[in-house]
PDB file of N, CA and C in Angstrom:
ATOM      1  N   LEU E  28       0.894  -1.470  -0.096  1.00 68.00           N
ATOM      2  CA  LEU E  28       0.205  -0.101  -0.040  1.00 68.00           C
ATOM      3  C   LEU E  28       1.082   1.267  -0.189  1.00 68.00           C
ATOM      4  N   PRO E  29       1.037   1.652  -0.876  1.00 76.00           N
ATOM      5  CA  PRO E  29       2.239   2.702  -1.289  1.00 76.00           C
ATOM      6  C   PRO E  29       1.224   4.488  -0.013  1.00 76.00           C
ATOM      7  N   ASP E  30       0.554   3.797  -0.723  1.00 80.00           N
ATOM      8  CA  ASP E  30      -0.080   5.243   0.202  1.00 80.00           C
ATOM      9  C   ASP E  30      -0.260   5.367   1.239  1.00 80.00           C
ATOM     10  N   CYS E  31      -0.565   4.324   1.906  1.00 79.00           N
ATOM     11  CA  CYS E  31      -0.168   4.450   3.988  1.00 79.00           C
ATOM     12  C   CYS E  31       1.292   4.529   4.288  1.00 79.00           C
ATOM     13  N   GLU E  32       0.593   6.437   5.813  1.00 79.00           N
ATOM     14  CA  GLU E  32       1.965   6.292   6.150  1.00 79.00           C
ATOM     15  C   GLU E  32       1.648   6.247   7.042  1.00 79.00           C
ATOM     16  N   PHE E  33       0.571   5.754   7.955  1.00 79.00           N
ATOM     17  CA  PHE E  33       0.850   6.062   9.380  1.00 79.00           C
ATOM     18  C   PHE E  33      -0.196   4.536   9.387  1.00 79.00           C
ATOM     19  N   TRP E  34      -0.149   4.442  10.524  1.00 78.00           N
ATOM     20  CA  TRP E  34      -1.178   3.097  11.279  1.00 78.00           C
ATOM     21  C   TRP E  34      -1.686   2.722  12.418  1.00 78.00           C
ATOM     22  N   THR E  35      -2.255   2.234  13.089  1.00 79.00           N
ATOM     23  CA  THR E  35      -2.878   2.148  14.049  1.00 79.00           C
ATOM     24  C   THR E  35      -3.742   1.112  14.825  1.00 79.00           C
ATOM     25  N   TYR E  36      -3.236   0.296  15.719  1.00 76.00           N
ATOM     26  CA  TYR E  36      -3.244  -1.185  15.959  1.00 76.00           C
ATOM     27  C   TYR E  36      -4.098  -0.730  17.124  1.00 76.00           C
ATOM     28  N   GLY E  37      -5.466  -1.845  17.483  1.00 76.00           N
ATOM     29  CA  GLY E  37      -6.006  -1.870  19.106  1.00 76.00           C
ATOM     30  C   GLY E  37      -7.490  -2.413  19.167  1.00 76.00           C
ATOM     31  N   GLN E  38      -7.911  -2.444  20.118  1.00 76.00           N
ATOM     32  CA  GLN E  38      -9.519  -2.920  20.330  1.00 76.00           C
ATOM     33  C   GLN E  38     -10.342  -1.904  20.488  1.00 76.00           C
ATOM     34  N   GLU E  39     -11.530  -2.070  19.464  1.00 77.00           N
ATOM     35  CA  GLU E  39     -12.837  -1.135  19.426  1.00 77.00           C
ATOM     36  C   GLU E  39     -13.911  -1.854  18.750  1.00 77.00           C
ATOM     37  N   ASP E  40     -14.440  -1.481  20.198  1.00 80.00           N
ATOM     38  CA  ASP E  40     -16.419  -2.173  19.805  1.00 80.00           C
ATOM     39  C   ASP E  40     -16.025  -4.051  20.410  1.00 80.00           C
ATOM     40  N   GLY E  41     -15.202  -3.815  21.266  1.00 76.00           N
ATOM     41  CA  GLY E  41     -14.201  -5.998  21.123  1.00 76.00           C
ATOM     42  C   GLY E  41     -13.613  -6.718  20.602  1.00 76.00           C
ATOM     43  N   LEU E  42     -13.393  -5.550  19.470  1.00 79.00           N
ATOM     44  CA  LEU E  42     -12.466  -6.503  18.452  1.00 79.00           C
ATOM     45  C   LEU E  42     -10.851  -5.755  18.107  1.00 79.00           C
ATOM     46  N   THR E  43      -9.650  -6.450  17.501  1.00 77.00           N
ATOM     47  CA  THR E  43      -8.568  -6.139  17.415  1.00 77.00           C
ATOM     48  C   THR E  43      -8.578  -5.773  15.836  1.00 77.00           C
ATOM     49  N   LYS E  44      -8.173  -4.551  15.833  1.00 79.00           N
ATOM     50  CA  LYS E  44      -8.665  -3.688  14.453  1.00 79.00           C
ATOM     51  C   LYS E  44      -7.599  -2.776  14.118  1.00 79.00           C
ATOM     52  N   CYS E  45      -6.783  -3.041  13.050  1.00 80.00           N
ATOM     53  CA  CYS E  45      -5.669  -2.236  12.245  1.00 80.00           C
ATOM     54  C   CYS E  45      -6.143  -1.090  11.709  1.00 80.00           C
ATOM     55  N   TRP E  46      -5.691  -0.165  11.662  1.00 80.00           N
ATOM     56  CA  TRP E  46      -6.464   1.272  10.434  1.00 80.00           C
ATOM     57  C   TRP E  46      -4.764   1.879   9.920  1.00 80.00           C
ATOM     58  N   LEU E  47      -5.040   1.848   8.363  1.00 82.00           N
ATOM     59  CA  LEU E  47      -4.210   2.254   7.676  1.00 82.00           C
ATOM     60  C   LEU E  47      -4.103   3.925   7.297  1.00 82.00           C
ATOM     61  N   ARG E  48      -3.803   4.766   7.505  1.00 82.00           N
ATOM     62  CA  ARG E  48      -3.731   5.886   7.214  1.00 82.00           C
ATOM     63  C   ARG E  48      -3.162   6.881   6.394  1.00 82.00           C
ATOM     64  N   THR E  49      -3.491   8.119   5.350  1.00 84.00           N
ATOM     65  CA  THR E  49      -2.606   8.690   4.291  1.00 84.00           C
ATOM     66  C   THR E  49      -2.252   9.613   5.095  1.00 84.00           C
ATOM     67  N   ALA E  50      -2.109  10.010   6.070  1.00 80.00           N
ATOM     68  CA  ALA E  50      -2.142  11.379   6.621  1.00 80.00           C
ATOM     69  C   ALA E  50      -2.002  10.913   8.438  1.00 80.00           C
ATOM     70  N   ASP E  51      -1.701  11.863   9.144  1.00 72.00           N
ATOM     71  CA  ASP E  51      -1.129  11.899  10.844  1.00 72.00           C
ATOM     72  C   ASP E  51      -2.120  12.833  10.683  1.00 72.00           C
ATOM     73  N   ALA E  52      -3.660  12.913  11.040  1.00 74.00           N
ATOM     74  CA  ALA E  52      -4.390  14.008  11.007  1.00 74.00           C
ATOM     75  C   ALA E  52      -5.756  12.897  12.195  1.00 74.00           C
ATOM     76  N   GLY E  53      -6.425  13.939  13.070  1.00 71.00           N
ATOM     77  CA  GLY E  53      -6.965  12.997  13.634  1.00 71.00           C
ATOM     78  C   GLY E  53      -6.753  11.968  14.598  1.00 71.00           C
ATOM     79  N   ARG E  54      -5.516  12.769  15.042  1.00 70.00           N
ATOM     80  CA  ARG E  54      -4.308  11.555  16.033  1.00 70.00           C
ATOM     81  C   ARG E  54      -6.032  11.855  17.762  1.00 70.00           C
ATOM     82  N   GLU E  55      -6.171  10.650  18.084  1.00 71.00           N
ATOM     83  CA  GLU E  55      -6.597  11.182  19.179  1.00 71.00           C
ATOM     84  C   GLU E  55      -5.345  10.224  20.678  1.00 71.00           C
ATOM     85  N   HIS E  56      -5.677  10.514  21.970  1.00 70.00           N
ATOM     86  CA  HIS E  56      -5.587  10.049  22.586  1.00 70.00           C
ATOM     87  C   HIS E  56      -5.691   8.394  23.429  1.00 70.00           C
ATOM     88  N   ASN E  57      -5.361   7.334  23.030  1.00 69.00           N
ATOM     89  CA  ASN E  57      -6.123   6.092  23.662  1.00 69.00           C
ATOM     90  C   ASN E  57      -4.916   4.925  24.093  1.00 69.00           C
ATOM     91  N   MET E  58      -4.847   5.259  25.176  1.00 68.00           N
ATOM     92  CA  MET E  58      -3.923   4.300  25.769  1.00 68.00           C
ATOM     93  C   MET E  58      -4.202   2.609  25.267  1.00 68.00           C
ATOM     94  N   THR E  59      -5.196   2.271  24.746  1.00 71.00           N
ATOM     95  CA  THR E  59      -5.184   0.733  24.419  1.00 71.00           C
ATOM     96  C   THR E  59      -4.616   0.329  22.447  1.00 71.00           C
ATOM     97  N   PHE E  60      -4.109   1.172  21.594  1.00 75.00           N
ATOM     98  CA  PHE E  60      -4.504   1.596  20.942  1.00 75.00           C
ATOM     99  C   PHE E  60      -2.393   2.414  20.499  1.00 75.00           C
ATOM    100  N   ILE E  61      -1.805   0.921  19.932  1.00 75.00           N
ATOM    101  CA  ILE E  61      -0.427   1.544  19.576  1.00 75.00           C
ATOM    102  C   ILE E  61      -0.960   2.245  17.836  1.00 75.00           C
ATOM    103  N   SER E  62       0.727   2.693  17.779  1.00 73.00           N
ATOM    104  CA  SER E  62       0.758   3.010  16.254  1.00 73.00           C
ATOM    105  C   SER E  62       1.953   3.741  16.326  1.00 73.00           C
ATOM    106  N   GLY E  63       2.201   3.916  15.099  1.00 73.00           N
ATOM    107  CA  GLY E  63       3.447   4.647  14.218  1.00 73.00           C
ATOM    108  C   GLY E  63       3.720   5.005  12.932  1.00 73.00           C
ATOM    109  N   ASN E  64       4.469   5.454  12.104  1.00 72.00           N
ATOM    110  CA  ASN E  64       4.724   5.476  10.648  1.00 72.00           C
ATOM    111  C   ASN E  64       5.146   4.591   9.769  1.00 72.00           C
ATOM    112  N   ARG E  65       4.622   4.809   8.600  1.00 70.00           N
ATOM    113  CA  ARG E  65       5.479   3.312   8.155  1.00 70.00           C
ATOM    114  C   ARG E  65       6.836   2.576   8.157  1.00 70.00           C
ATOM    115  N   ALA E  66       7.526   3.824   8.713  1.00 65.00           N
ATOM    116  CA  ALA E  66       9.195   3.040   9.312  1.00 65.00           C
ATOM    117  C   ALA E  66       9.570   2.562  10.332  1.00 65.00           C
ATOM    118  N   CYS E  67       8.762   2.452  11.365  1.00 56.00           N
ATOM    119  CA  CYS E  67       8.387   1.443  12.933  1.00 56.00           C
ATOM    120  C   CYS E  67       8.210   0.585  12.620  1.00 56.00           C
ATOM    121  N   GLY E  68       8.065   0.048  11.597  1.00 49.00           N
ATOM    122  CA  GLY E  68       7.280  -1.628  12.315  1.00 49.00           C
ATOM    123  C   GLY E  68       8.959  -2.102  12.356  1.00 49.00           C
ATOM    124  N   LEU E  69       9.855  -2.397  11.957  1.00 39.00           N
ATOM    125  CA  LEU E  69      11.457  -3.192  12.587  1.00 39.00           C
ATOM    126  C   LEU E  69      11.987  -2.263  13.164  1.00 39.00           C
ATOM    127  N   ALA E  70      12.099  -1.200  13.851  1.00 38.00           N
ATOM    128  CA  ALA E  70      12.574  -0.800  15.003  1.00 38.00           C
ATOM    129  C   ALA E  70      11.761  -0.937  16.506  1.00 38.00           C
ATOM    130  N   ALA E  71      10.492  -1.615  15.871  1.00 43.00           N
ATOM    131  CA  ALA E  71       9.318  -1.855  17.603  1.00 43.00           C
ATOM    132  C   ALA E  71       9.960  -2.343  18.316  1.00 43.00           C
ATOM    133  N   PRO E  72      10.956  -3.732  18.096  1.00 42.00           N
ATOM    134  CA  PRO E  72      11.458  -4.090  19.249  1.00 42.00           C
ATOM    135  C   PRO E  72      12.014  -3.833  20.063  1.00 42.00           C
ATOM    136  N   GLU E  73      13.514  -3.037  19.290  1.00 42.00           N
ATOM    137  CA  GLU E  73      14.345  -1.799  19.824  1.00 42.00           C
ATOM    138  C   GLU E  73      14.446  -0.770  20.483  1.00 42.00           C
ATOM    139  N   ARG E  74      12.907  -0.534  20.626  1.00 41.00           N
ATOM    140  CA  ARG E  74      12.259   0.803  21.554  1.00 41.00           C
ATOM    141  C   ARG E  74      11.936   0.461  23.001  1.00 41.00           C
ATOM    142  N   ARG E  75      11.747  -0.912  22.922  1.00 43.00           N
ATOM    143  CA  ARG E  75      11.240  -1.833  24.307  1.00 43.00           C
ATOM    144  C   ARG E  75      11.557  -1.056  25.027  1.00 43.00           C
ATOM    145  N   SER E  76      11.410  -0.968  26.446  1.00 43.00           N
ATOM    146  CA  SER E  76      11.789  -0.071  27.475  1.00 43.00           C
ATOM    147  C   SER E  76      12.748  -1.238  28.348  1.00 43.00           C
ATOM    148  N   LYS E  77      13.548  -1.840  28.932  1.00 43.00           N
ATOM    149  CA  LYS E  77      13.894  -2.904  30.053  1.00 43.00           C
ATOM    150  C   LYS E  77      14.020  -2.155  31.635  1.00 43.00           C
ATOM    151  N   TRP E  78      12.514  -1.983  32.227  1.00 40.00           N
ATOM    152  CA  TRP E  78      11.929  -1.973  33.350  1.00 40.00           C
ATOM    153  C   TRP E  78      12.679  -2.629  34.226  1.00 40.00           C
ATOM    154  N   THR E  79      12.901  -2.448  35.457  1.00 38.00           N
ATOM    155  CA  THR E  79      13.691  -3.484  36.258  1.00 38.00           C
ATOM    156  C   THR E  79      11.693  -3.573  36.810  1.00 38.00           C
ATOM    157  N   GLN E  80      11.473  -5.429  37.639  1.00 40.00           N
ATOM    158  CA  GLN E  80      10.839  -5.921  38.069  1.00 40.00           C
ATOM    159  C   GLN E  80       9.690  -5.317  39.377  1.00 40.00           C
ATOM    160  N   GLY E  81      10.815  -4.230  40.340  1.00 40.00           N
ATOM    161  CA  GLY E  81      10.082  -3.865  41.252  1.00 40.00           C
ATOM    162  C   GLY E  81       9.506  -2.213  40.607  1.00 40.00           C
ATOM    163  N   GLU E  82      10.243  -1.982  39.053  1.00 50.00           N
ATOM    164  CA  GLU E  82       9.203  -0.143  38.509  1.00 50.00           C
ATOM    165  C   GLU E  82       8.740  -1.033  37.865  1.00 50.00           C
ATOM    166  N   ASN E  83       7.839  -1.555  37.838  1.00 56.00           N
ATOM    167  CA  ASN E  83       6.428  -1.463  36.259  1.00 56.00           C
ATOM    168  C   ASN E  83       5.364  -2.658  36.579  1.00 56.00           C
ATOM    169  N   ASN E  84       6.481  -3.423  38.277  1.00 73.00           N
ATOM    170  CA  ASN E  84       5.398  -4.733  38.480  1.00 73.00           C
ATOM    171  C   ASN E  84       4.291  -5.609  37.330  1.00 73.00           C
ATOM    172  N   CYS E  85       5.161  -5.884  36.678  1.00 79.00           N
ATOM    173  CA  CYS E  85       4.648  -6.785  35.647  1.00 79.00           C
ATOM    174  C   CYS E  85       5.458  -7.802  35.275  1.00 79.00           C
ATOM    175  N   TRP E  86       5.761  -8.703  36.091  1.00 77.00           N
ATOM    176  CA  TRP E  86       6.616  -9.771  35.904  1.00 77.00           C
ATOM    177  C   TRP E  86       5.902  -9.949  37.061  1.00 77.00           C
ATOM    178  N   GLY E  87       5.833 -11.885  37.348  1.00 75.00           N
ATOM    179  CA  GLY E  87       5.700 -12.475  38.302  1.00 75.00           C
ATOM    180  C   GLY E  87       4.792 -13.455  38.087  1.00 75.00           C
ATOM    181  N   ALA E  88       4.540 -13.839  38.889  1.00 73.00           N
ATOM    182  CA  ALA E  88       3.414 -15.339  38.654  1.00 73.00           C
ATOM    183  C   ALA E  88       3.427 -15.802  37.683  1.00 73.00           C
ATOM    184  N   GLY E  89       4.559 -16.505  37.358  1.00 80.00           N
ATOM    185  CA  GLY E  89       4.977 -16.754  35.602  1.00 80.00           C
ATOM    186  C   GLY E  89       4.725 -16.291  34.015  1.00 80.00           C
ATOM    187  N   PHE E  90       4.437 -15.153  35.123  1.00 82.00           N
ATOM    188  CA  PHE E  90       4.907 -14.138  33.750  1.00 82.00           C
ATOM    189  C   PHE E  90       6.323 -13.472  33.629  1.00 82.00           C
ATOM    190  N   THR E  91       6.905 -13.536  31.821  1.00 84.00           N
ATOM    191  CA  THR E  91       7.795 -13.245  31.704  1.00 84.00           C
ATOM    192  C   THR E  91       7.931 -12.613  30.387  1.00 84.00           C
ATOM    193  N   GLU E  92       9.372 -11.488  30.968  1.00 84.00           N
ATOM    194  CA  GLU E  92       9.044 -10.465  29.628  1.00 84.00           C
ATOM    195  C   GLU E  92       9.235 -11.053  28.343  1.00 84.00           C
ATOM    196  N   ASP E  93       9.918 -12.330  28.418  1.00 85.00           N
ATOM    197  CA  ASP E  93      10.009 -13.091  27.232  1.00 85.00           C
ATOM    198  C   ASP E  93       9.101 -14.257  26.374  1.00 85.00           C
ATOM    199  N   MET E  94       8.413 -14.112  27.735  1.00 86.00           N
ATOM    200  CA  MET E  94       7.213 -14.935  26.760  1.00 86.00           C
ATOM    201  C   MET E  94       5.780 -13.928  27.090  1.00 86.00           C
ATOM    202  N   CYS E  95       5.763 -12.845  27.345  1.00 88.00           N
ATOM    203  CA  CYS E  95       4.623 -11.723  26.954  1.00 88.00           C
ATOM    204  C   CYS E  95       4.920 -10.545  26.070  1.00 88.00           C
ATOM    205  N   CYS E  96       6.461 -10.130  25.711  1.00 87.00           N
ATOM    206  CA  CYS E  96       6.196  -9.388  25.268  1.00 87.00           C
ATOM    207  C   CYS E  96       6.795  -9.346  23.270  1.00 87.00           C
ATOM    208  N   ASP E  97       6.368 -11.284  23.617  1.00 85.00           N
ATOM    209  CA  ASP E  97       7.165 -12.137  21.866  1.00 85.00           C
ATOM    210  C   ASP E  97       6.223 -11.353  21.025  1.00 85.00           C
ATOM    211  N   GLU E  98       6.562 -10.935  20.157  1.00 84.00           N
ATOM    212  CA  GLU E  98       5.477 -10.268  18.754  1.00 84.00           C
ATOM    213  C   GLU E  98       5.178 -11.250  17.856  1.00 84.00           C
ATOM    214  N   LYS E  99       5.535 -12.618  18.612  1.00 86.00           N
ATOM    215  CA  LYS E  99       5.591 -13.789  17.950  1.00 86.00           C
ATOM    216  C   LYS E  99       3.973 -14.193  17.571  1.00 86.00           C
ATOM    217  N   TYR E 100       3.601 -13.883  18.971  1.00 86.00           N
ATOM    218  CA  TYR E 100       1.878 -13.460  19.640  1.00 86.00           C
ATOM    219  C   TYR E 100       1.105 -12.608  18.751  1.00 86.00           C
ATOM    220  N   GLY E 101       1.941 -11.555  17.820  1.00 85.00           N
ATOM    221  CA  GLY E 101       0.980 -10.929  17.628  1.00 85.00           C
ATOM    222  C   GLY E 101       1.950  -8.886  17.983  1.00 85.00           C
ATOM    223  N   PRO E 102       1.030  -8.217  17.134  1.00 85.00           N
ATOM    224  CA  PRO E 102       1.642  -6.625  17.440  1.00 85.00           C
ATOM    225  C   PRO E 102       1.893  -6.055  19.325  1.00 85.00           C
ATOM    226  N   SER E 103       0.683  -7.456  19.807  1.00 86.00           N
ATOM    227  CA  SER E 103       0.663  -6.960  20.941  1.00 86.00           C
ATOM    228  C   SER E 103       0.599  -7.238  21.500  1.00 86.00           C
ATOM    229  N   GLY E 104       2.232  -8.839  21.103  1.00 87.00           N
ATOM    230  CA  GLY E 104       2.216  -9.603  22.784  1.00 87.00           C
ATOM    231  C   GLY E 104       0.973 -10.413  22.875  1.00 87.00           C
ATOM    232  N   ASN E 105       1.929 -11.350  23.456  1.00 88.00           N
ATOM    233  CA  ASN E 105       0.862 -12.492  23.923  1.00 88.00           C
ATOM    234  C   ASN E 105      -0.408 -12.211  25.428  1.00 88.00           C
ATOM    235  N   PRO E 106      -1.545 -12.159  24.379  1.00 87.00           N
ATOM    236  CA  PRO E 106      -2.417 -11.525  24.879  1.00 87.00           C
ATOM    237  C   PRO E 106      -3.670 -12.210  26.415  1.00 87.00           C
ATOM    238  N   ALA E 107      -2.488 -13.595  26.837  1.00 87.00           N
ATOM    239  CA  ALA E 107      -2.743 -13.999  27.723  1.00 87.00           C
ATOM    240  C   ALA E 107      -2.385 -13.621  29.147  1.00 87.00           C
ATOM    241  N   CYS E 108      -1.324 -12.707  29.145  1.00 86.00           N
ATOM    242  CA  CYS E 108      -0.903 -11.785  29.803  1.00 86.00           C
ATOM    243  C   CYS E 108      -1.093 -10.629  30.488  1.00 86.00           C
ATOM    244  N   TRP E 109      -2.085 -10.210  29.741  1.00 85.00           N
ATOM    245  CA  TRP E 109      -2.944  -8.872  29.565  1.00 85.00           C
ATOM    246  C   TRP E 109      -4.178  -8.404  30.427  1.00 85.00           C
ATOM    247  N   ASP E 110      -4.362  -7.699  31.482  1.00 82.00           N
ATOM    248  CA  ASP E 110      -5.769  -7.405  32.028  1.00 82.00           C
ATOM    249  C   ASP E 110      -5.620  -5.618  32.228  1.00 82.00           C
ATOM    250  N   ALA E 111      -6.547  -4.906  32.819  1.00 76.00           N
ATOM    251  CA  ALA E 111      -6.917  -3.457  33.216  1.00 76.00           C
ATOM    252  C   ALA E 111      -5.525  -3.417  34.053  1.00 76.00           C
ATOM    253  N   ALA E 112      -4.939  -4.013  34.478  1.00 75.00           N
ATOM    254  CA  ALA E 112      -3.685  -3.193  35.101  1.00 75.00           C
ATOM    255  C   ALA E 112      -2.249  -3.364  34.509  1.00 75.00           C
ATOM    256  N   HIS E 113      -2.164  -4.523  33.618  1.00 80.00           N
ATOM    257  CA  HIS E 113      -1.272  -4.924  32.659  1.00 80.00           C
ATOM    258  C   HIS E 113      -1.339  -5.012  31.545  1.00 80.00           C
ATOM    259  N   THR E 114      -0.488  -4.089  31.205  1.00 84.00           N
ATOM    260  CA  THR E 114      -0.677  -3.901  29.089  1.00 84.00           C
ATOM    261  C   THR E 114       0.645  -3.789  28.488  1.00 84.00           C
ATOM    262  N   PHE E 115       0.354  -4.573  27.313  1.00 84.00           N
ATOM    263  CA  PHE E 115       1.593  -4.487  25.776  1.00 84.00           C
ATOM    264  C   PHE E 115       2.422  -3.741  26.770  1.00 84.00           C
ATOM    265  N   GLU E 116       1.404  -2.198  26.106  1.00 82.00           N
ATOM    266  CA  GLU E 116       2.413  -1.083  25.567  1.00 82.00           C
ATOM    267  C   GLU E 116       2.653  -0.407  27.347  1.00 82.00           C
ATOM    268  N   MET E 117       2.151  -0.001  28.700  1.00 80.00           N
ATOM    269  CA  MET E 117       3.258  -0.094  30.076  1.00 80.00           C
ATOM    270  C   MET E 117       4.468  -0.591  30.701  1.00 80.00           C
ATOM    271  N   CYS E 118       3.974  -2.432  29.822  1.00 84.00           N
ATOM    272  CA  CYS E 118       4.945  -3.233  30.542  1.00 84.00           C
ATOM    273  C   CYS E 118       5.794  -3.771  29.447  1.00 84.00           C
ATOM    274  N   CYS E 119       6.121  -3.759  28.044  1.00 84.00           N
ATOM    275  CA  CYS E 119       6.651  -3.819  26.804  1.00 84.00           C
ATOM    276  C   CYS E 119       7.565  -2.678  26.676  1.00 84.00           C
ATOM    277  N   LEU E 120       6.723  -2.024  26.326  1.00 78.00           N
ATOM    278  CA  LEU E 120       6.690  -0.450  25.531  1.00 78.00           C
ATOM    279  C   LEU E 120       7.160   0.380  26.186  1.00 78.00           C
ATOM    280  N   GLY E 121       6.818   0.472  27.853  1.00 67.00           N
ATOM    281  CA  GLY E 121       6.699   1.789  28.614  1.00 67.00           C
ATOM    282  C   GLY E 121       6.231   2.788  28.537  1.00 67.00           C
ATOM    283  N   HIS E 122       4.791   3.004  28.320  1.00 54.00           N
ATOM    284  CA  HIS E 122       4.171   3.450  28.402  1.00 54.00           C
ATOM    285  C   HIS E 122       3.345   3.368  29.680  1.00 54.00           C
ATOM    286  N   ARG E 123       3.432   4.355  30.400  1.00 47.00           N
ATOM    287  CA  ARG E 123       2.616   4.332  31.561  1.00 47.00           C
ATOM    288  C   ARG E 123       1.144   5.136  31.473  1.00 47.00           C
ATOM    289  N   PRO E 124       0.057   4.803  31.957  1.00 46.00           N
ATOM    290  CA  PRO E 124      -1.232   5.112  31.734  1.00 46.00           C
ATOM    291  C   PRO E 124      -1.158   7.109  32.657  1.00 46.00           C
ATOM    292  N   TYR E 125      -1.011   7.805  32.201  1.00 41.00           N
ATOM    293  CA  TYR E 125      -1.227   8.840  32.948  1.00 41.00           C
ATOM    294  C   TYR E 125      -1.952   9.558  33.977  1.00 41.00           C
ATOM    295  N   TRP E 126      -2.595   8.197  34.424  1.00 38.00           N
ATOM    296  CA  TRP E 126      -2.899   8.526  35.869  1.00 38.00           C
ATOM    297  C   TRP E 126      -1.933   8.124  37.095  1.00 38.00           C
ATOM    298  N   GLN E 127      -0.542   7.015  35.686  1.00 40.00           N
ATOM    299  CA  GLN E 127       0.053   6.659  37.065  1.00 40.00           C
ATOM    300  C   GLN E 127       1.266   8.157  37.036  1.00 40.00           C
ATOM    301  N   GLY E 128       1.358   9.168  37.415  1.00 40.00           N
ATOM    302  CA  GLY E 128       2.432  10.156  37.155  1.00 40.00           C
ATOM    303  C   GLY E 128       2.822  10.608  36.269  1.00 40.00           C
ATOM    304  N   SER E 129       3.598  11.922  36.790  1.00 38.00           N
ATOM    305  CA  SER E 129       4.098  12.362  35.029  1.00 38.00           C
ATOM    306  C   SER E 129       5.725  11.589  34.919  1.00 38.00           C
ATOM    307  N   GLY E 130       5.495  10.759  35.823  1.00 40.00           N
ATOM    308  CA  GLY E 130       7.097   9.998  35.436  1.00 40.00           C
ATOM    309  C   GLY E 130       6.460   9.512  33.803  1.00 40.00           C
ATOM    310  N   GLY E 131       5.485   8.620  33.324  1.00 37.00           N
ATOM    311  CA  GLY E 131       5.496   7.979  32.597  1.00 37.00           C
ATOM    312  C   GLY E 131       5.644   9.042  31.152  1.00 37.00           C
ATOM    313  N   ALA E 132       5.116  10.527  31.098  1.00 38.00           N
ATOM    314  CA  ALA E 132       5.202  10.991  30.000  1.00 38.00           C
ATOM    315  C   ALA E 132       6.564  11.399  29.585  1.00 38.00           C
ATOM    316  N   ALA E 133       7.667  12.038  31.135  1.00 38.00           N
ATOM    317  CA  ALA E 133       8.899  12.023  29.975  1.00 38.00           C
ATOM    318  C   ALA E 133       9.278  10.645  30.465  1.00 38.00           C
ATOM    319  N   ARG E 134       8.820   9.258  30.640  1.00 36.00           N
ATOM    320  CA  ARG E 134       9.771   7.535  29.985  1.00 36.00           C
ATOM    321  C   ARG E 134       9.721   7.958  28.681  1.00 36.00           C
ATOM    322  N   SER E 135       7.961   8.109  28.146  1.00 38.00           N
ATOM    323  CA  SER E 135       7.384   8.041  26.860  1.00 38.00           C
ATOM    324  C   SER E 135       8.102   9.066  25.917  1.00 38.00           C
ATOM    325  N   ALA E 136       8.807  10.765  26.087  1.00 42.00           N
ATOM    326  CA  ALA E 136       9.737  10.923  25.409  1.00 42.00           C
ATOM    327  C   ALA E 136      10.721  10.474  25.378  1.00 42.00           C
ATOM    328  N   GLU E 137      11.202   9.466  25.857  1.00 41.00           N
ATOM    329  CA  GLU E 137      12.300   8.886  26.093  1.00 41.00           C
ATOM    330  C   GLU E 137      11.972   7.639  24.741  1.00 41.00           C
ATOM    331  N   LEU E 138      11.096   7.488  24.442  1.00 39.00           N
ATOM    332  CA  LEU E 138      11.210   5.762  23.554  1.00 39.00           C
ATOM    333  C   LEU E 138      11.351   6.149  21.838  1.00 39.00           C
TER     334      LEU E 138
END
């Protein structure tokens, strides 16, 4: 798709969807979506934050970064790992929800 410049992937109305876009207009803040430009596909694994277990509380109870963040399960990792408190974006990409303090904005800027 030569006209595709940007993409968005996430859950809407209980379905997993992917949108391909020709422009970067109409963006909305949504913590359940991931998005980027067409050039970022191969760079995504390199952007992952290597947080410690104590910093993000994602790993434990049998869950590991290798098991949950591996994109062989799809662009959001292993769906069996995620719930309302633990998301692919927070645990694998380092994006903290806005209600967890200003540190999330600073960390997101690092990515």
